[in-house]
PDB file of C-alpha atoms and ligand atoms in Angstrom:
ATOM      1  CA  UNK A 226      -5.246  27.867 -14.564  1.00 67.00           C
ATOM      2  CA  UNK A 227      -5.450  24.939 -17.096  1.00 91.00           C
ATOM      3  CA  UNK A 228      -2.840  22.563 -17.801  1.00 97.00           C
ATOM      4  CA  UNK A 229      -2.451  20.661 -21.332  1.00 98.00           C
ATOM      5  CA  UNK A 230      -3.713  17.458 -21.798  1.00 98.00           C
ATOM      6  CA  UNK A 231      -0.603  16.282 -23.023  1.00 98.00           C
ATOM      7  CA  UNK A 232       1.020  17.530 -19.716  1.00 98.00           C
ATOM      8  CA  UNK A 233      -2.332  15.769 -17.785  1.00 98.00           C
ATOM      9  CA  UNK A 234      -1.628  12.577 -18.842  1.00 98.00           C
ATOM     10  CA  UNK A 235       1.950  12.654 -18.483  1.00 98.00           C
ATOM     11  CA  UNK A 236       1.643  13.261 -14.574  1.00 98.00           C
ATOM     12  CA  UNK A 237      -0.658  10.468 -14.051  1.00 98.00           C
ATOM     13  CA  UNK A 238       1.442   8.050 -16.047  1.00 98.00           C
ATOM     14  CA  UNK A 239      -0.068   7.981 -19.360  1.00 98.00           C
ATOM     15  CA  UNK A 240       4.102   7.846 -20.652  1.00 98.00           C
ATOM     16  CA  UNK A 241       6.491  10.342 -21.534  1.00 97.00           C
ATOM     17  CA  UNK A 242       5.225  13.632 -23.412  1.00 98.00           C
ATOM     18  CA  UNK A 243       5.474  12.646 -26.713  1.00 98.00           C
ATOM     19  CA  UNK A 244       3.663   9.283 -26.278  1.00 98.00           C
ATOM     20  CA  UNK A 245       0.865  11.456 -24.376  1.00 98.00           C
ATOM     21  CA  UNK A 246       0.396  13.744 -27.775  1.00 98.00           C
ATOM     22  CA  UNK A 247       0.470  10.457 -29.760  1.00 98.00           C
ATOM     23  CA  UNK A 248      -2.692   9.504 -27.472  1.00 98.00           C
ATOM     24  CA  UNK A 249      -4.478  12.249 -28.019  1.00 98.00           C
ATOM     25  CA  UNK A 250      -3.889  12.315 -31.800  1.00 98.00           C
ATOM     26  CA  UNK A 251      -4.722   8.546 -32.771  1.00 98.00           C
ATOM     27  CA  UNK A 252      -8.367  10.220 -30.892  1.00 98.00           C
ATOM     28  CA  UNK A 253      -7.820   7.355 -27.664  1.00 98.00           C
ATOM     29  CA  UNK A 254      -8.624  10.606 -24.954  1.00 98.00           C
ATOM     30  CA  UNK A 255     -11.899  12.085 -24.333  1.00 98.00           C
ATOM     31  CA  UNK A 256     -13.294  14.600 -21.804  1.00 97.00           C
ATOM     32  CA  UNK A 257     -17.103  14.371 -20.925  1.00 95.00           C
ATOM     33  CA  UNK A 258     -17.524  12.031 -24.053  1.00 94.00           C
ATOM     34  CA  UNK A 259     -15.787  14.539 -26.486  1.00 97.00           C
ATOM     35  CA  UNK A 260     -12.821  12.892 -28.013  1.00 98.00           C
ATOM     36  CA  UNK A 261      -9.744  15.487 -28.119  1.00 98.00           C
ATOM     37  CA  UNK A 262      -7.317  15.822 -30.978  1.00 97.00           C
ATOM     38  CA  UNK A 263      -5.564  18.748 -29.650  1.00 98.00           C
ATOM     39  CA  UNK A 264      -2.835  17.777 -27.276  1.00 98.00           C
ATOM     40  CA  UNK A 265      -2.172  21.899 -26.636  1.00 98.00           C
ATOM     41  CA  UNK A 266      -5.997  21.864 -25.276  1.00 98.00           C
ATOM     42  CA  UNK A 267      -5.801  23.227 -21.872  1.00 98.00           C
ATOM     43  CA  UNK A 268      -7.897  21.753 -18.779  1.00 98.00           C
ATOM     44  CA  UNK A 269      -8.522  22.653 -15.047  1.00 97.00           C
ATOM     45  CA  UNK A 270      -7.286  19.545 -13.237  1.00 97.00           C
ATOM     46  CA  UNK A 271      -9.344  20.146 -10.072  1.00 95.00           C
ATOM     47  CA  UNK A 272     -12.106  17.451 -10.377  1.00 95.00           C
ATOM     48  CA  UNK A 273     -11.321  16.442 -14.150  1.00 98.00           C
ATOM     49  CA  UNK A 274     -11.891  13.519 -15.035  1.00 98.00           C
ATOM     50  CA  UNK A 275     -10.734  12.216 -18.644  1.00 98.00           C
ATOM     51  CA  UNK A 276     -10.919   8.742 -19.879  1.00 98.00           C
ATOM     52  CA  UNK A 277      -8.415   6.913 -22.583  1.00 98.00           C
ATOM     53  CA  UNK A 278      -8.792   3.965 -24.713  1.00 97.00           C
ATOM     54  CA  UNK A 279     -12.067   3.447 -22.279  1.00 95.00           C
ATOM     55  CA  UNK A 280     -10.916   3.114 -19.547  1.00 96.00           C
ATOM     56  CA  UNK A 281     -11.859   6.365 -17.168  1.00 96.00           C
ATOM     57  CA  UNK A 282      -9.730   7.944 -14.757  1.00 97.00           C
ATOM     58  CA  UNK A 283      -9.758  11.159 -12.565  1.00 97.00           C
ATOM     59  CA  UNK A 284      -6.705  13.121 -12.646  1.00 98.00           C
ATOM     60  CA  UNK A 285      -5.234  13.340  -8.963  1.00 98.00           C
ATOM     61  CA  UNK A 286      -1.972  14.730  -7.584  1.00 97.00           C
ATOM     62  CA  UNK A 287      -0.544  12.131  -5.913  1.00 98.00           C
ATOM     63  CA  UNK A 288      -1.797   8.437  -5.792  1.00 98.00           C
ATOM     64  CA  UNK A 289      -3.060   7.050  -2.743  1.00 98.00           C
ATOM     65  CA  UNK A 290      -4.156   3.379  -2.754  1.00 98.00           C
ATOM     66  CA  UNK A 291      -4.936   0.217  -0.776  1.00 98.00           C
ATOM     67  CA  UNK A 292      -4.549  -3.467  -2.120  1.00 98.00           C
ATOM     68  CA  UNK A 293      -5.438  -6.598  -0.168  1.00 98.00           C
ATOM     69  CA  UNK A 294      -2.475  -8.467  -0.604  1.00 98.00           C
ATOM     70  CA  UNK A 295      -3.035 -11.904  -1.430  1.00 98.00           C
ATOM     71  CA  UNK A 296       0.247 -14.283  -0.717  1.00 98.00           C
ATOM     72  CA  UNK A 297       2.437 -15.434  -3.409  1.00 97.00           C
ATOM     73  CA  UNK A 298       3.204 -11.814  -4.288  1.00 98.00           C
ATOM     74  CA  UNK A 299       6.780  -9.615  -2.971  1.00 97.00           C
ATOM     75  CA  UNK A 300       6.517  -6.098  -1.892  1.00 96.00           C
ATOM     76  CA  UNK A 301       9.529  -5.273  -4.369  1.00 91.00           C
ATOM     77  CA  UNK A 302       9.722  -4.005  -8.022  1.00 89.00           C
ATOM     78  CA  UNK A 303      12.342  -6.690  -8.818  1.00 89.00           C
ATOM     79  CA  UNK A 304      10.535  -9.351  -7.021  1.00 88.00           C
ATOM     80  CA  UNK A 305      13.451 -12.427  -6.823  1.00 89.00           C
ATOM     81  CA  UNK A 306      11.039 -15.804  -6.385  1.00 92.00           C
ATOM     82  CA  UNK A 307       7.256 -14.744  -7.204  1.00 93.00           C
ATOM     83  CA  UNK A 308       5.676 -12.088  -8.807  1.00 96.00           C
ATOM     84  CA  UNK A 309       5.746  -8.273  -7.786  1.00 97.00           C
ATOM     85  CA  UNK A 310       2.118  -6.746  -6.162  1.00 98.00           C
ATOM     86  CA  UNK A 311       3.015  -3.992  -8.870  1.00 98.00           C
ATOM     87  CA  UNK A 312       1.777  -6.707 -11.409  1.00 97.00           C
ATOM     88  CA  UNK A 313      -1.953  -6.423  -9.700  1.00 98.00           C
ATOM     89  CA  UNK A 314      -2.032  -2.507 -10.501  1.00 98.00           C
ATOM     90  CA  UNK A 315      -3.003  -0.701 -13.974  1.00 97.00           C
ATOM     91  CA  UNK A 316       0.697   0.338 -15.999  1.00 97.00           C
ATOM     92  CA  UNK A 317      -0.140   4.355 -15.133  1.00 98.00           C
ATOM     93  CA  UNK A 318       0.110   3.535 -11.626  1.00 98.00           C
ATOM     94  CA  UNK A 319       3.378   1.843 -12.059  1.00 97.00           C
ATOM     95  CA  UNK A 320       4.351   4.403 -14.376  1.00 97.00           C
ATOM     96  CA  UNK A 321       3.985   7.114 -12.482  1.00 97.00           C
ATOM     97  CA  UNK A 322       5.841   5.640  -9.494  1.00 97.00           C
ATOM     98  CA  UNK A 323       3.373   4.344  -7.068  1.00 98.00           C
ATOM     99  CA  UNK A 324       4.973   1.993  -4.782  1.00 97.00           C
ATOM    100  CA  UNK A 325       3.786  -0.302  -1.573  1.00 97.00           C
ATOM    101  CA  UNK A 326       4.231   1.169   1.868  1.00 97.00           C
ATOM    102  CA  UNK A 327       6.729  -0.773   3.252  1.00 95.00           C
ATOM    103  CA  UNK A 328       6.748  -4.631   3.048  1.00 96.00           C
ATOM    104  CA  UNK A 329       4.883  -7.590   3.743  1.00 98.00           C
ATOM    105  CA  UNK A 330       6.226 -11.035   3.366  1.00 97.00           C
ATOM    106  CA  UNK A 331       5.518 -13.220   0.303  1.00 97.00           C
ATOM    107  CA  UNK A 332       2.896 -15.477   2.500  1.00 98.00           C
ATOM    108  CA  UNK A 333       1.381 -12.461   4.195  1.00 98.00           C
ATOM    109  CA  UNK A 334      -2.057 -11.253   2.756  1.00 98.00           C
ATOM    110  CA  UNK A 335      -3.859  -7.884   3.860  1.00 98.00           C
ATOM    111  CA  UNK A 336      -3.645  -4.580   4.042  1.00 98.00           C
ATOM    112  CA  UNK A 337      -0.997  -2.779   1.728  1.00 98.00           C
ATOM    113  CA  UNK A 338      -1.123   1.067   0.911  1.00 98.00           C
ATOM    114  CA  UNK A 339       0.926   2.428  -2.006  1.00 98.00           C
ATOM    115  CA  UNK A 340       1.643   5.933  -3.346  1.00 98.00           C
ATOM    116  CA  UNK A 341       3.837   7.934  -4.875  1.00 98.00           C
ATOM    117  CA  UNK A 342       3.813  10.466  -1.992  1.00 98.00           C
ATOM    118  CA  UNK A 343       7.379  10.033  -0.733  1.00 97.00           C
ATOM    119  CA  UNK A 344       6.753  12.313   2.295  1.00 97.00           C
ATOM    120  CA  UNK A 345       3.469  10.400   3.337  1.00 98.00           C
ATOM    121  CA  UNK A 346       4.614   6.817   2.835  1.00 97.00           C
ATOM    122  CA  UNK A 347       7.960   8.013   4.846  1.00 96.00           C
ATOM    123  CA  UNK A 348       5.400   9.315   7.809  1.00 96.00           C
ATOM    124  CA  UNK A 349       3.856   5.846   7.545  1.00 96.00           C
ATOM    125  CA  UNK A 350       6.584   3.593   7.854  1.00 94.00           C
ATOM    126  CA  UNK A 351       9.075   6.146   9.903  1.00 93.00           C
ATOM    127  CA  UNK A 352       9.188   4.260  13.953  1.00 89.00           C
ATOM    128  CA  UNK A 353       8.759   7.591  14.805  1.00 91.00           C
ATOM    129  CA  UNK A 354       5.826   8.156  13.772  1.00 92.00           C
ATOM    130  CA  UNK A 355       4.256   4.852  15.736  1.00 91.00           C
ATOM    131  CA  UNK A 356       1.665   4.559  13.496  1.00 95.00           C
ATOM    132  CA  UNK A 357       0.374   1.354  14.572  1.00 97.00           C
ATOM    133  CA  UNK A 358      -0.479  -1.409  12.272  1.00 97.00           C
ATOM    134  CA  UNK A 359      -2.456  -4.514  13.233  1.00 98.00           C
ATOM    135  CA  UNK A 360      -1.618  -8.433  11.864  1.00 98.00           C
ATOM    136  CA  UNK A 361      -3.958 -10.934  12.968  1.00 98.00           C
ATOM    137  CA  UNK A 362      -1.739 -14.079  13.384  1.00 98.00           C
ATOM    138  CA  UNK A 363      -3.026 -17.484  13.303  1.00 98.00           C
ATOM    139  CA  UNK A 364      -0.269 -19.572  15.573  1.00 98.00           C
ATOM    140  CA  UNK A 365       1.187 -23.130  15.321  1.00 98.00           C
ATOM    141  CA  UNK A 366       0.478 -23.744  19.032  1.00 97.00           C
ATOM    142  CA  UNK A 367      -2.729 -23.006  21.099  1.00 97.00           C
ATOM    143  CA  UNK A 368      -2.153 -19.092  22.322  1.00 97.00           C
ATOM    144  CA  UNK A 369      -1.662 -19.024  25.955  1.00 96.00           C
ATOM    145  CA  UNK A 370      -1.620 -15.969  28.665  1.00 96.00           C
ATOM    146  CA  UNK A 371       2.170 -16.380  29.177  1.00 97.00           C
ATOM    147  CA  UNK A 372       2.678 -15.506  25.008  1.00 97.00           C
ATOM    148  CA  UNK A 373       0.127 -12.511  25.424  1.00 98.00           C
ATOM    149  CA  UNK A 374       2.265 -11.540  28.281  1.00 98.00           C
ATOM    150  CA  UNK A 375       5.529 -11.972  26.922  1.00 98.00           C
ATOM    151  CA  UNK A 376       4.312  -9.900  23.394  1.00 98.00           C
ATOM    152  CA  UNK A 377       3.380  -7.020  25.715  1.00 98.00           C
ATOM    153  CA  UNK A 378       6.443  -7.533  28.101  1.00 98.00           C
ATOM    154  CA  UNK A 379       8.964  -7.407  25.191  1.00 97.00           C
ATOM    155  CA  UNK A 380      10.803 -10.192  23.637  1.00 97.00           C
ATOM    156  CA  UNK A 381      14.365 -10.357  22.833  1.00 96.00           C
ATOM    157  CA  UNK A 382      15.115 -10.437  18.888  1.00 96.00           C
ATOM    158  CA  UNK A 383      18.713 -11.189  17.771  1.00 91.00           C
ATOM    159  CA  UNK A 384      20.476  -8.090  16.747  1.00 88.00           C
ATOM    160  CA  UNK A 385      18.160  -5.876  18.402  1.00 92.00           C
ATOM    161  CA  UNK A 386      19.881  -3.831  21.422  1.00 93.00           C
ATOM    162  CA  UNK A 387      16.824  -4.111  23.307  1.00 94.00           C
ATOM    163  CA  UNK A 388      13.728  -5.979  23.956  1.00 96.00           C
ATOM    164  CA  UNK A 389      10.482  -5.224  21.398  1.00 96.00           C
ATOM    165  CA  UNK A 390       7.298  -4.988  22.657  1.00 97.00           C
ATOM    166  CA  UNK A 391       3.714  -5.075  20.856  1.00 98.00           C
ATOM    167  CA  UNK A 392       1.638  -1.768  21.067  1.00 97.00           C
ATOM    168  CA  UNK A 393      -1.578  -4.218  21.920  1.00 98.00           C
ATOM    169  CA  UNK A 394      -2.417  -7.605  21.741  1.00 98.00           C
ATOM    170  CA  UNK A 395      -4.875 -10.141  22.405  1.00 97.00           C
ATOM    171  CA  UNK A 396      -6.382 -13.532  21.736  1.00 97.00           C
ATOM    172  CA  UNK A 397      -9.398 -13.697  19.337  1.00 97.00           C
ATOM    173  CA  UNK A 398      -9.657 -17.328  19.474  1.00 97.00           C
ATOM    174  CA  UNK A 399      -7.602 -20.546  20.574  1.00 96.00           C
ATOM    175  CA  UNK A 400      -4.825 -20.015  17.892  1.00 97.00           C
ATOM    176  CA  UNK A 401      -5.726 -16.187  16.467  1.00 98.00           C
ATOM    177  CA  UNK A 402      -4.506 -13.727  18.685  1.00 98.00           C
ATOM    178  CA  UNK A 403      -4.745  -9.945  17.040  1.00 98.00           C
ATOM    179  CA  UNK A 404      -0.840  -7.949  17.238  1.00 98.00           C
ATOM    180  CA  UNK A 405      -0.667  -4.355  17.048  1.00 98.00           C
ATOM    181  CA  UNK A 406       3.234  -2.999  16.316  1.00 97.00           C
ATOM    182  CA  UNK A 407       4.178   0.851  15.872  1.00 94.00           C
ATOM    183  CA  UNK A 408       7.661  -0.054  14.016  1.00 91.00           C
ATOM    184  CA  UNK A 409       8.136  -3.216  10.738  1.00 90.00           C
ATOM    185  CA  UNK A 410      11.289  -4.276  11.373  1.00 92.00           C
ATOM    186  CA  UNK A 411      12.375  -7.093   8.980  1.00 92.00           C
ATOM    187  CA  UNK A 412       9.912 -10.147   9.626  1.00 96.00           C
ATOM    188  CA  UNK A 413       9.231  -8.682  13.127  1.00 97.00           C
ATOM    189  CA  UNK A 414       5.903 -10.992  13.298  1.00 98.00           C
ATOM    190  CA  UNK A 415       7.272 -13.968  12.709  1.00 98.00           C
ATOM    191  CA  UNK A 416      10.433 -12.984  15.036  1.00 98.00           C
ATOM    192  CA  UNK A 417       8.688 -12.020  17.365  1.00 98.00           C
ATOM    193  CA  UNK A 418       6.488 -14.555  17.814  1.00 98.00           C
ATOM    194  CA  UNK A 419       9.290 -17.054  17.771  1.00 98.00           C
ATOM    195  CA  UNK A 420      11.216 -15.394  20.184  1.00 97.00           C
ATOM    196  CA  UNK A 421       8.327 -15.831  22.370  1.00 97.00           C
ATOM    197  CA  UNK A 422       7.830 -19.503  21.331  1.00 96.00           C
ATOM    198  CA  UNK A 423       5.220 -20.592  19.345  1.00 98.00           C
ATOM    199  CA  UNK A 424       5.380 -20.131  15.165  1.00 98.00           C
ATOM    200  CA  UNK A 425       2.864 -18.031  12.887  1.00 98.00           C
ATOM    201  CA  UNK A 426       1.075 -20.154  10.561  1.00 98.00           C
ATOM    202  CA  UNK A 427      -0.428 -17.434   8.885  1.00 98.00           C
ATOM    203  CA  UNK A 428      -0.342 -14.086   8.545  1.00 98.00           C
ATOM    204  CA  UNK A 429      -2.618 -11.302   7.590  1.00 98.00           C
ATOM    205  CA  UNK A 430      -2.352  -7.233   8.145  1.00 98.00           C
ATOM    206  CA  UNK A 431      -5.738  -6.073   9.416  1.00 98.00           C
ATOM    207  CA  UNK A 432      -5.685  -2.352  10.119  1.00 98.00           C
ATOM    208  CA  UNK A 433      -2.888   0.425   9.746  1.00 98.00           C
ATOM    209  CA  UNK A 434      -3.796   3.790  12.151  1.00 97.00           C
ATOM    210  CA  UNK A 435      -7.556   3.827  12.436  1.00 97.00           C
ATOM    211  CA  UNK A 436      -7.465   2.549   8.514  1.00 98.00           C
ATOM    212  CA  UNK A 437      -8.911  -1.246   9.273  1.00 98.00           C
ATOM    213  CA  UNK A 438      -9.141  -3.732   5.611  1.00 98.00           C
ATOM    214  CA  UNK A 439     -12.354  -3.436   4.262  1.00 97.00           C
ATOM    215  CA  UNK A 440     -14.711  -6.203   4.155  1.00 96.00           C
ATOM    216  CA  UNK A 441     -15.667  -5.808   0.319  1.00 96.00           C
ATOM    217  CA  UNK A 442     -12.126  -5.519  -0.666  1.00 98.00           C
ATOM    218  CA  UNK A 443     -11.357  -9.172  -2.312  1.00 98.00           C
ATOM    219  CA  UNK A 444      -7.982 -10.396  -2.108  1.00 98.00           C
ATOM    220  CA  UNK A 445      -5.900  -9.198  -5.088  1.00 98.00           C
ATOM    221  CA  UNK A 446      -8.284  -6.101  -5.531  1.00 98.00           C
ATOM    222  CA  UNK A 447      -7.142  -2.465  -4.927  1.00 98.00           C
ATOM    223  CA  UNK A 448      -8.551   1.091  -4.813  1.00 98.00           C
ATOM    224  CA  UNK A 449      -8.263   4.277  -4.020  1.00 98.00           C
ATOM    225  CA  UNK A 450      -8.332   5.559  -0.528  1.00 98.00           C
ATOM    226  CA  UNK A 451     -11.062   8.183  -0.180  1.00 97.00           C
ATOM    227  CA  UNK A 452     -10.309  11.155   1.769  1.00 96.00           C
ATOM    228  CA  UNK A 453     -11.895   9.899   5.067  1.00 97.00           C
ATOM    229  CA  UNK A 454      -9.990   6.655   4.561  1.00 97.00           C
ATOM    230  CA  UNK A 455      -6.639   9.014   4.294  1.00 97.00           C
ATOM    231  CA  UNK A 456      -7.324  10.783   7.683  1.00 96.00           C
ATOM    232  CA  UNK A 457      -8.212   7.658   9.043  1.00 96.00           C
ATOM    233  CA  UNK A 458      -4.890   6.575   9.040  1.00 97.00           C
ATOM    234  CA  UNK A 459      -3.808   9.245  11.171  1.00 94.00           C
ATOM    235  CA  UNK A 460      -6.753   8.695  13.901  1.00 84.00           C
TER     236      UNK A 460
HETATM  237  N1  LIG B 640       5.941  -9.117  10.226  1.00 82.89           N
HETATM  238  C1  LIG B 640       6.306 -10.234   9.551  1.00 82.89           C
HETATM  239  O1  LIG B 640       6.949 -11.114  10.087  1.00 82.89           O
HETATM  240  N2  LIG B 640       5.930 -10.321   8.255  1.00 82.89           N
HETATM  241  C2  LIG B 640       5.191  -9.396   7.628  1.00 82.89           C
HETATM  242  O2  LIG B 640       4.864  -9.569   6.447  1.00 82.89           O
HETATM  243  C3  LIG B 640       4.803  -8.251   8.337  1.00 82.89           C
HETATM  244  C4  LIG B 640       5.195  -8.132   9.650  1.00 82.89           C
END
């Protein structure tokens, strides 16, 4: 069953229906290098891929992305103090709702997945789920045994009922230890950390499930998960 190209590029942000014909018409969309005038023409979307004013783009049914977060950017479509990481993705993206997986701080770089999945970003995020996502944390103050111990032990954060403990954690160097946390409370890192007595001087997410940053991904870059990188995140 095909689907109009006018309703294609609608559903993967292209702008409302009307704007989508206009596309077509002023000749900016073209399937395997024929340009379209017809916005009526009818497609399979299974493995189409289409590309307009250009730029080429393979029609998908929900978005599923990584960025590597560089600092100086919110997790927020009204950002407040710096600019949004919506500003480092194409407009369709935006347009068609994709939005970051929960938040990192301004200052903290790494590993951010966004969709426009509602369901999967809730499974992500939800404490229930304990999908456990790994920071490495460079500290103010030397790491020490006792910090490991009290990370893994549970600290006590104000307003919390009860202590919070770290899934994992260990030191990679003299001030780099690597945290692994199944919930993101609000600045839980940094609180953490605190709480046990030392400060993060920097902060960077390094892994989410069995989903670890790639090495080629340059700060500021994104792209789409493949569909080993989407199971990883379950592993
Ligand atoms: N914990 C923090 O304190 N900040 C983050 O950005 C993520 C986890």
């Amino acid at each position: 069953m095909g689907l109009s190209i006018e309703r294609i590029l609608h559903s993967q942000g292209f702008g409302t229906r009307k704007v989508c014909r206009a596309l077509v018409r002023a000749g900016q969309v073209s399937i395997a290098g024929d340009v379209l005038d017809d916005p009526f023409a009818e497609f399979a979307v299974d493995g189409l891929t289409f590309s307009v004013a250009g730029t080429a783009w393979a029609y998908r049914p929900q978005a599923y992305l990584m960025l590597n977060k560089p600092a100086g950017h919110e997790c927020s479509r009204s950002p407040k103090h710096h600019a949004s990481v919506l500003d480092l993705l194409p407009a369709p993206l935006i347009e068609r709702g994709v939005q970051p997986v929960g938040r990192l701080d301004e200052d903290t770089t790494g590993l951010l997945l966004l969709s426009d999945d509602g369901q999967f970003i809730h499974r992500l995020i939800s404490p229930k789920y304990k999908v456990a996502k790994v920071y490495a944390v460079t500290l103010k103050h030397p790491a020490s045994d006792t910090l490991i111990a009290e990370l893994l032990g549970g600290v006590q954060l104000h307003d919390e009922p009860e202590p919070v403990a770290a899934l994992a954690c260990a030191a990679i160097s003299e001030d780099v230890i690597h945290l692994t946390l199944g919930e993101g409370k609000y600045h839980q890192v940094k609180r953490m950390i605190a709480a046990a007595g030392n400060r993060v001087a920097a902060l960077r997410r390094i892994r989410i499930g069995g989903l670890a940053l790639p090495d080629d991904l340059a700060e500021g870059d994104w792209r789409w998960l493949t569909e080993a990188e989407l199971q990883a995140l379950w592993a």
